[in-house]
Amino acid sequence: MNVLEHTGADPGDTSAGSPCAPAEADARVALPHDLPVFLVGMMGAGKTTIGRGLARVLGREFIDLDHELEARCGVRVPVIFEIEGEGGFRKREAAALDQCTQRRGIVLATGGGAVLAPENRRLLRERGVVVYLRATVDELYRRTSRDRNRPLLANADPRGTLRDLMTQREPLYDEVADLVVDTGTMPVSHLVKSLLPLLQAYEKKIP
């Protein structure tokens, strides 16, 4: 497993680190395969922002699994949680993940809890290259503290919830990860640029 560490500006701050900002990020780069790239990690780790930037540089389609679910259901994720509970949401998430992971040549940002189901972890490992975007609890809290679209954090102690979720999920992210990137506070465009050679060099044989 390869690990890439970063420090600098915040990848969650799209004003400072937008992948649209530097012209160099617009140059197309090809991978030596069409395997899908799957981004996993906690809520607030930057999966959507980094995923969009990575997809643009690679000339690939970007899919956000939560947004895919919202499009299918016609409502936001918190509403799905409210109506069907987390169990109902996870079933819908698993079905969408199964379909999306079969597509070649994409960059897919998964939900933070997608790795909880053993079958989801198997599909991620077997169907593409998995990148774990890692961040500290303090960084995650700073990035998510004003986000009202996080049903699991809608409680009196969101920081404690993030800590508990990290304890539960980090071993699962490590289990599926082919590459690990510490997002730190580096601008998204720089992080994407640093990730590209790792993706180009990584070899994974998938039927």
PDB file of C-alpha atoms in Angstrom:
ATOM      1  CA  MET A   1       0.000   0.000   0.000  1.00  0.00           C
ATOM      2  CA  ASN A   2       1.417   3.391  -0.967  1.00  0.00           C
ATOM      3  CA  VAL A   3       0.959   6.379   1.333  1.00  0.00           C
ATOM      4  CA  LEU A   4       1.219  10.008   0.250  1.00  0.00           C
ATOM      5  CA  GLU A   5       1.364  12.677   2.962  1.00  0.00           C
ATOM      6  CA  HIS A   6       0.552  16.352   2.518  1.00  0.00           C
ATOM      7  CA  THR A   7       0.540  19.586   4.457  1.00  0.00           C
ATOM      8  CA  GLY A   8      -0.335  23.090   3.297  1.00  0.00           C
ATOM      9  CA  ALA A   9      -3.669  24.750   2.423  1.00  0.00           C
ATOM     10  CA  ASP A  10      -7.003  23.069   3.077  1.00  0.00           C
ATOM     11  CA  PRO A  11      -8.404  20.699   0.391  1.00  0.00           C
ATOM     12  CA  GLY A  12     -11.814  21.360   1.874  1.00  0.00           C
ATOM     13  CA  ASP A  13     -11.451  25.053   1.092  1.00  0.00           C
ATOM     14  CA  THR A  14     -12.538  25.304  -2.519  1.00  0.00           C
ATOM     15  CA  SER A  15     -11.742  29.007  -2.644  1.00  0.00           C
ATOM     16  CA  ALA A  16      -8.070  28.369  -1.902  1.00  0.00           C
ATOM     17  CA  GLY A  17      -7.626  25.001  -3.523  1.00  0.00           C
ATOM     18  CA  SER A  18     -10.211  24.712  -6.259  1.00  0.00           C
ATOM     19  CA  PRO A  19      -9.156  22.252  -8.964  1.00  0.00           C
ATOM     20  CA  CYS A  20     -10.365  24.897 -11.446  1.00  0.00           C
ATOM     21  CA  ALA A  21      -7.817  27.447 -10.275  1.00  0.00           C
ATOM     22  CA  PRO A  22      -4.372  26.598 -11.716  1.00  0.00           C
ATOM     23  CA  ALA A  23      -4.106  26.201 -15.474  1.00  0.00           C
ATOM     24  CA  GLU A  24      -1.710  23.296 -14.965  1.00  0.00           C
ATOM     25  CA  ALA A  25      -4.534  21.218 -13.480  1.00  0.00           C
ATOM     26  CA  ASP A  26      -6.383  21.388 -16.794  1.00  0.00           C
ATOM     27  CA  ALA A  27      -3.710  19.394 -18.675  1.00  0.00           C
ATOM     28  CA  ARG A  28      -4.997  15.921 -19.544  1.00  0.00           C
ATOM     29  CA  VAL A  29      -3.165  12.916 -18.127  1.00  0.00           C
ATOM     30  CA  ALA A  30      -3.881   9.318 -19.112  1.00  0.00           C
ATOM     31  CA  LEU A  31      -3.636   6.234 -16.948  1.00  0.00           C
ATOM     32  CA  PRO A  32      -2.254   3.033 -18.500  1.00  0.00           C
ATOM     33  CA  HIS A  33      -5.622   1.331 -17.906  1.00  0.00           C
ATOM     34  CA  ASP A  34      -9.334   2.091 -17.838  1.00  0.00           C
ATOM     35  CA  LEU A  35      -9.917   0.682 -14.364  1.00  0.00           C
ATOM     36  CA  PRO A  36     -12.280   2.831 -12.309  1.00  0.00           C
ATOM     37  CA  VAL A  37     -10.749   4.839  -9.482  1.00  0.00           C
ATOM     38  CA  PHE A  38     -12.697   4.641  -6.220  1.00  0.00           C
ATOM     39  CA  LEU A  39     -12.244   7.251  -3.491  1.00  0.00           C
ATOM     40  CA  VAL A  40     -13.036   6.191   0.072  1.00  0.00           C
ATOM     41  CA  GLY A  41     -12.740   8.024   3.370  1.00  0.00           C
ATOM     42  CA  MET A  42     -14.635   9.815   6.094  1.00  0.00           C
ATOM     43  CA  MET A  43     -17.195  12.541   5.481  1.00  0.00           C
ATOM     44  CA  GLY A  44     -15.296  15.766   4.989  1.00  0.00           C
ATOM     45  CA  ALA A  45     -12.156  14.045   3.689  1.00  0.00           C
ATOM     46  CA  GLY A  46     -12.547  15.762   0.304  1.00  0.00           C
ATOM     47  CA  LYS A  47     -13.752  12.845  -1.813  1.00  0.00           C
ATOM     48  CA  THR A  48     -16.120  14.917  -3.958  1.00  0.00           C
ATOM     49  CA  THR A  49     -13.830  17.917  -4.444  1.00  0.00           C
ATOM     50  CA  ILE A  50     -10.716  15.849  -5.085  1.00  0.00           C
ATOM     51  CA  GLY A  51     -12.698  13.408  -7.218  1.00  0.00           C
ATOM     52  CA  ARG A  52     -13.932  16.153  -9.515  1.00  0.00           C
ATOM     53  CA  GLY A  53     -10.424  17.536  -9.929  1.00  0.00           C
ATOM     54  CA  LEU A  54      -8.949  14.103 -10.570  1.00  0.00           C
ATOM     55  CA  ALA A  55     -11.647  13.213 -13.104  1.00  0.00           C
ATOM     56  CA  ARG A  56     -11.091  16.459 -15.007  1.00  0.00           C
ATOM     57  CA  VAL A  57      -7.335  15.897 -15.281  1.00  0.00           C
ATOM     58  CA  LEU A  58      -7.852  12.281 -16.358  1.00  0.00           C
ATOM     59  CA  GLY A  59     -10.614  13.193 -18.812  1.00  0.00           C
ATOM     60  CA  ARG A  60     -12.950  10.777 -17.016  1.00  0.00           C
ATOM     61  CA  GLU A  61     -16.541  10.920 -15.872  1.00  0.00           C
ATOM     62  CA  PHE A  62     -16.968  11.732 -12.187  1.00  0.00           C
ATOM     63  CA  ILE A  63     -19.698  10.110 -10.096  1.00  0.00           C
ATOM     64  CA  ASP A  64     -20.559  10.960  -6.491  1.00  0.00           C
ATOM     65  CA  LEU A  65     -22.395   8.009  -4.969  1.00  0.00           C
ATOM     66  CA  ASP A  66     -24.486  10.167  -2.614  1.00  0.00           C
ATOM     67  CA  HIS A  67     -25.532  12.403  -5.492  1.00  0.00           C
ATOM     68  CA  GLU A  68     -26.361   9.305  -7.550  1.00  0.00           C
ATOM     69  CA  LEU A  69     -28.622   8.092  -4.741  1.00  0.00           C
ATOM     70  CA  GLU A  70     -30.298  11.487  -4.474  1.00  0.00           C
ATOM     71  CA  ALA A  71     -30.959  11.509  -8.214  1.00  0.00           C
ATOM     72  CA  ARG A  72     -32.490   8.036  -8.053  1.00  0.00           C
ATOM     73  CA  CYS A  73     -34.653   8.783  -5.007  1.00  0.00           C
ATOM     74  CA  GLY A  74     -35.537  12.362  -5.855  1.00  0.00           C
ATOM     75  CA  VAL A  75     -34.696  13.556  -2.313  1.00  0.00           C
ATOM     76  CA  ARG A  76     -31.599  14.542  -0.334  1.00  0.00           C
ATOM     77  CA  VAL A  77     -29.658  12.022   1.757  1.00  0.00           C
ATOM     78  CA  PRO A  78     -30.983  13.363   5.102  1.00  0.00           C
ATOM     79  CA  VAL A  79     -34.538  12.754   3.890  1.00  0.00           C
ATOM     80  CA  ILE A  80     -33.691   9.156   2.957  1.00  0.00           C
ATOM     81  CA  PHE A  81     -32.283   8.682   6.468  1.00  0.00           C
ATOM     82  CA  GLU A  82     -35.368  10.250   8.018  1.00  0.00           C
ATOM     83  CA  ILE A  83     -37.831   8.103   6.067  1.00  0.00           C
ATOM     84  CA  GLU A  84     -35.999   4.772   5.852  1.00  0.00           C
ATOM     85  CA  GLY A  85     -33.380   4.983   8.612  1.00  0.00           C
ATOM     86  CA  GLU A  86     -29.727   4.180   8.137  1.00  0.00           C
ATOM     87  CA  GLY A  87     -30.528   0.548   7.314  1.00  0.00           C
ATOM     88  CA  GLY A  88     -32.731   1.550   4.389  1.00  0.00           C
ATOM     89  CA  PHE A  89     -30.171   4.035   3.176  1.00  0.00           C
ATOM     90  CA  ARG A  90     -27.381   1.428   3.286  1.00  0.00           C
ATOM     91  CA  LYS A  91     -29.429  -0.985   1.164  1.00  0.00           C
ATOM     92  CA  ARG A  92     -29.936   1.682  -1.496  1.00  0.00           C
ATOM     93  CA  GLU A  93     -26.275   2.639  -1.249  1.00  0.00           C
ATOM     94  CA  ALA A  94     -25.159  -0.975  -1.787  1.00  0.00           C
ATOM     95  CA  ALA A  95     -27.344  -1.347  -4.877  1.00  0.00           C
ATOM     96  CA  ALA A  96     -26.020   1.885  -6.386  1.00  0.00           C
ATOM     97  CA  LEU A  97     -22.439   0.937  -5.535  1.00  0.00           C
ATOM     98  CA  ASP A  98     -22.816  -2.429  -7.250  1.00  0.00           C
ATOM     99  CA  GLN A  99     -23.987  -0.759 -10.460  1.00  0.00           C
ATOM    100  CA  CYS A 100     -21.509   2.128 -10.450  1.00  0.00           C
ATOM    101  CA  THR A 101     -18.432   0.002  -9.710  1.00  0.00           C
ATOM    102  CA  GLN A 102     -19.057  -2.021 -12.870  1.00  0.00           C
ATOM    103  CA  ARG A 103     -18.347   1.026 -15.035  1.00  0.00           C
ATOM    104  CA  ARG A 104     -14.872   1.405 -16.474  1.00  0.00           C
ATOM    105  CA  GLY A 105     -13.043   4.680 -16.924  1.00  0.00           C
ATOM    106  CA  ILE A 106     -14.711   6.621 -14.099  1.00  0.00           C
ATOM    107  CA  VAL A 107     -13.743   8.301 -10.843  1.00  0.00           C
ATOM    108  CA  LEU A 108     -16.217   7.380  -8.106  1.00  0.00           C
ATOM    109  CA  ALA A 109     -16.495   9.145  -4.747  1.00  0.00           C
ATOM    110  CA  THR A 110     -18.151   6.765  -2.301  1.00  0.00           C
ATOM    111  CA  GLY A 111     -20.052   7.674   0.838  1.00  0.00           C
ATOM    112  CA  GLY A 112     -18.160   7.628   4.113  1.00  0.00           C
ATOM    113  CA  GLY A 113     -20.024   4.527   5.328  1.00  0.00           C
ATOM    114  CA  ALA A 114     -19.954   2.564   2.087  1.00  0.00           C
ATOM    115  CA  VAL A 115     -17.155   0.363   3.437  1.00  0.00           C
ATOM    116  CA  LEU A 116     -19.281  -0.915   6.329  1.00  0.00           C
ATOM    117  CA  ALA A 117     -20.825  -3.747   4.292  1.00  0.00           C
ATOM    118  CA  PRO A 118     -18.442  -6.658   3.554  1.00  0.00           C
ATOM    119  CA  GLU A 119     -19.930  -7.050   0.071  1.00  0.00           C
ATOM    120  CA  ASN A 120     -19.259  -3.397  -0.717  1.00  0.00           C
ATOM    121  CA  ARG A 121     -15.648  -3.809   0.362  1.00  0.00           C
ATOM    122  CA  ARG A 122     -15.293  -6.865  -1.868  1.00  0.00           C
ATOM    123  CA  LEU A 123     -16.652  -4.991  -4.884  1.00  0.00           C
ATOM    124  CA  LEU A 124     -14.347  -2.031  -4.290  1.00  0.00           C
ATOM    125  CA  ARG A 125     -11.270  -4.259  -3.960  1.00  0.00           C
ATOM    126  CA  GLU A 126     -12.102  -6.433  -6.961  1.00  0.00           C
ATOM    127  CA  ARG A 127     -13.343  -3.855  -9.476  1.00  0.00           C
ATOM    128  CA  GLY A 128     -10.990  -0.887  -9.356  1.00  0.00           C
ATOM    129  CA  VAL A 129      -8.143   1.048  -7.785  1.00  0.00           C
ATOM    130  CA  VAL A 130      -9.110   2.261  -4.305  1.00  0.00           C
ATOM    131  CA  VAL A 131      -7.681   5.491  -2.884  1.00  0.00           C
ATOM    132  CA  TYR A 132      -8.207   6.200   0.810  1.00  0.00           C
ATOM    133  CA  LEU A 133      -8.313   9.951   1.470  1.00  0.00           C
ATOM    134  CA  ARG A 134      -7.239  10.206   5.092  1.00  0.00           C
ATOM    135  CA  ALA A 135      -7.721  13.176   7.418  1.00  0.00           C
ATOM    136  CA  THR A 136      -7.603  13.774  11.154  1.00  0.00           C
ATOM    137  CA  VAL A 137     -10.725  14.082  13.297  1.00  0.00           C
ATOM    138  CA  ASP A 138      -9.965  17.771  13.929  1.00  0.00           C
ATOM    139  CA  GLU A 139      -9.703  18.447  10.189  1.00  0.00           C
ATOM    140  CA  LEU A 140     -12.908  16.535   9.490  1.00  0.00           C
ATOM    141  CA  TYR A 141     -14.768  18.443  12.200  1.00  0.00           C
ATOM    142  CA  ARG A 142     -13.568  21.788  10.854  1.00  0.00           C
ATOM    143  CA  ARG A 143     -14.729  20.905   7.352  1.00  0.00           C
ATOM    144  CA  THR A 144     -18.132  19.494   8.355  1.00  0.00           C
ATOM    145  CA  SER A 145     -19.134  21.673  11.328  1.00  0.00           C
ATOM    146  CA  ARG A 146     -21.335  23.980   9.233  1.00  0.00           C
ATOM    147  CA  ASP A 147     -22.674  21.311   6.883  1.00  0.00           C
ATOM    148  CA  ARG A 148     -26.340  20.541   7.562  1.00  0.00           C
ATOM    149  CA  ASN A 149     -26.407  17.701   5.037  1.00  0.00           C
ATOM    150  CA  ARG A 150     -24.711  15.187   7.400  1.00  0.00           C
ATOM    151  CA  PRO A 151     -27.452  13.218   9.186  1.00  0.00           C
ATOM    152  CA  LEU A 152     -25.006  11.194  11.304  1.00  0.00           C
ATOM    153  CA  LEU A 153     -23.610  14.434  12.747  1.00  0.00           C
ATOM    154  CA  ALA A 154     -26.989  15.924  13.656  1.00  0.00           C
ATOM    155  CA  ASN A 155     -26.463  15.535  17.398  1.00  0.00           C
ATOM    156  CA  ALA A 156     -25.057  17.376  20.420  1.00  0.00           C
ATOM    157  CA  ASP A 157     -21.501  16.032  19.990  1.00  0.00           C
ATOM    158  CA  PRO A 158     -20.559  15.855  16.303  1.00  0.00           C
ATOM    159  CA  ARG A 159     -16.831  15.839  17.071  1.00  0.00           C
ATOM    160  CA  GLY A 160     -17.281  12.820  19.342  1.00  0.00           C
ATOM    161  CA  THR A 161     -19.377  11.152  16.651  1.00  0.00           C
ATOM    162  CA  LEU A 162     -16.617  11.711  14.098  1.00  0.00           C
ATOM    163  CA  ARG A 163     -14.096  10.212  16.511  1.00  0.00           C
ATOM    164  CA  ASP A 164     -16.261   7.125  17.047  1.00  0.00           C
ATOM    165  CA  LEU A 165     -16.905   6.724  13.327  1.00  0.00           C
ATOM    166  CA  MET A 166     -13.203   7.034  12.594  1.00  0.00           C
ATOM    167  CA  THR A 167     -12.391   4.328  15.142  1.00  0.00           C
ATOM    168  CA  GLN A 168     -14.942   2.035  13.531  1.00  0.00           C
ATOM    169  CA  ARG A 169     -14.205   2.763   9.886  1.00  0.00           C
ATOM    170  CA  GLU A 170     -10.474   3.415   9.560  1.00  0.00           C
ATOM    171  CA  PRO A 171      -9.533  -0.309   9.645  1.00  0.00           C
ATOM    172  CA  LEU A 172     -12.074  -0.871   6.852  1.00  0.00           C
ATOM    173  CA  TYR A 173     -10.636   1.949   4.722  1.00  0.00           C
ATOM    174  CA  ASP A 174      -7.174   0.469   5.226  1.00  0.00           C
ATOM    175  CA  GLU A 175      -8.519  -2.965   4.265  1.00  0.00           C
ATOM    176  CA  VAL A 176      -9.745  -1.870   0.840  1.00  0.00           C
ATOM    177  CA  ALA A 177      -7.113   0.787   0.031  1.00  0.00           C
ATOM    178  CA  ASP A 178      -4.547   0.348  -2.705  1.00  0.00           C
ATOM    179  CA  LEU A 179      -3.237   3.886  -2.124  1.00  0.00           C
ATOM    180  CA  VAL A 180      -3.501   6.127   0.940  1.00  0.00           C
ATOM    181  CA  VAL A 181      -3.353   9.918   0.701  1.00  0.00           C
ATOM    182  CA  ASP A 182      -3.151  12.164   3.759  1.00  0.00           C
ATOM    183  CA  THR A 183      -5.122  15.160   2.544  1.00  0.00           C
ATOM    184  CA  GLY A 184      -3.823  17.511   5.224  1.00  0.00           C
ATOM    185  CA  THR A 185      -4.408  21.099   4.122  1.00  0.00           C
ATOM    186  CA  MET A 186      -2.813  21.076   0.665  1.00  0.00           C
ATOM    187  CA  PRO A 187      -4.753  22.729  -2.210  1.00  0.00           C
ATOM    188  CA  VAL A 188      -6.796  20.230  -4.181  1.00  0.00           C
ATOM    189  CA  SER A 189      -5.002  20.900  -7.470  1.00  0.00           C
ATOM    190  CA  HIS A 190      -1.602  20.169  -5.890  1.00  0.00           C
ATOM    191  CA  LEU A 191      -2.911  17.039  -4.198  1.00  0.00           C
ATOM    192  CA  VAL A 192      -4.350  15.752  -7.484  1.00  0.00           C
ATOM    193  CA  LYS A 193      -1.062  16.446  -9.257  1.00  0.00           C
ATOM    194  CA  SER A 194       0.823  14.483  -6.589  1.00  0.00           C
ATOM    195  CA  LEU A 195      -1.624  11.584  -6.777  1.00  0.00           C
ATOM    196  CA  LEU A 196      -1.348  11.157 -10.549  1.00  0.00           C
ATOM    197  CA  PRO A 197       2.091   9.457 -10.668  1.00  0.00           C
ATOM    198  CA  LEU A 198       0.989   7.016  -7.969  1.00  0.00           C
ATOM    199  CA  LEU A 199      -2.040   6.063 -10.037  1.00  0.00           C
ATOM    200  CA  GLN A 200       0.033   5.802 -13.189  1.00  0.00           C
ATOM    201  CA  ALA A 201       2.579   3.525 -11.532  1.00  0.00           C
ATOM    202  CA  TYR A 202       0.128   1.351  -9.632  1.00  0.00           C
ATOM    203  CA  GLU A 203      -0.561  -2.023 -11.229  1.00  0.00           C
ATOM    204  CA  LYS A 204      -3.644  -4.009 -10.327  1.00  0.00           C
ATOM    205  CA  LYS A 205      -4.868  -7.019 -12.237  1.00  0.00           C
ATOM    206  CA  ILE A 206      -8.648  -7.285 -12.400  1.00  0.00           C
ATOM    207  CA  PRO A 207     -10.552  -9.821 -14.502  1.00  0.00           C
TER     208      PRO A 207
END
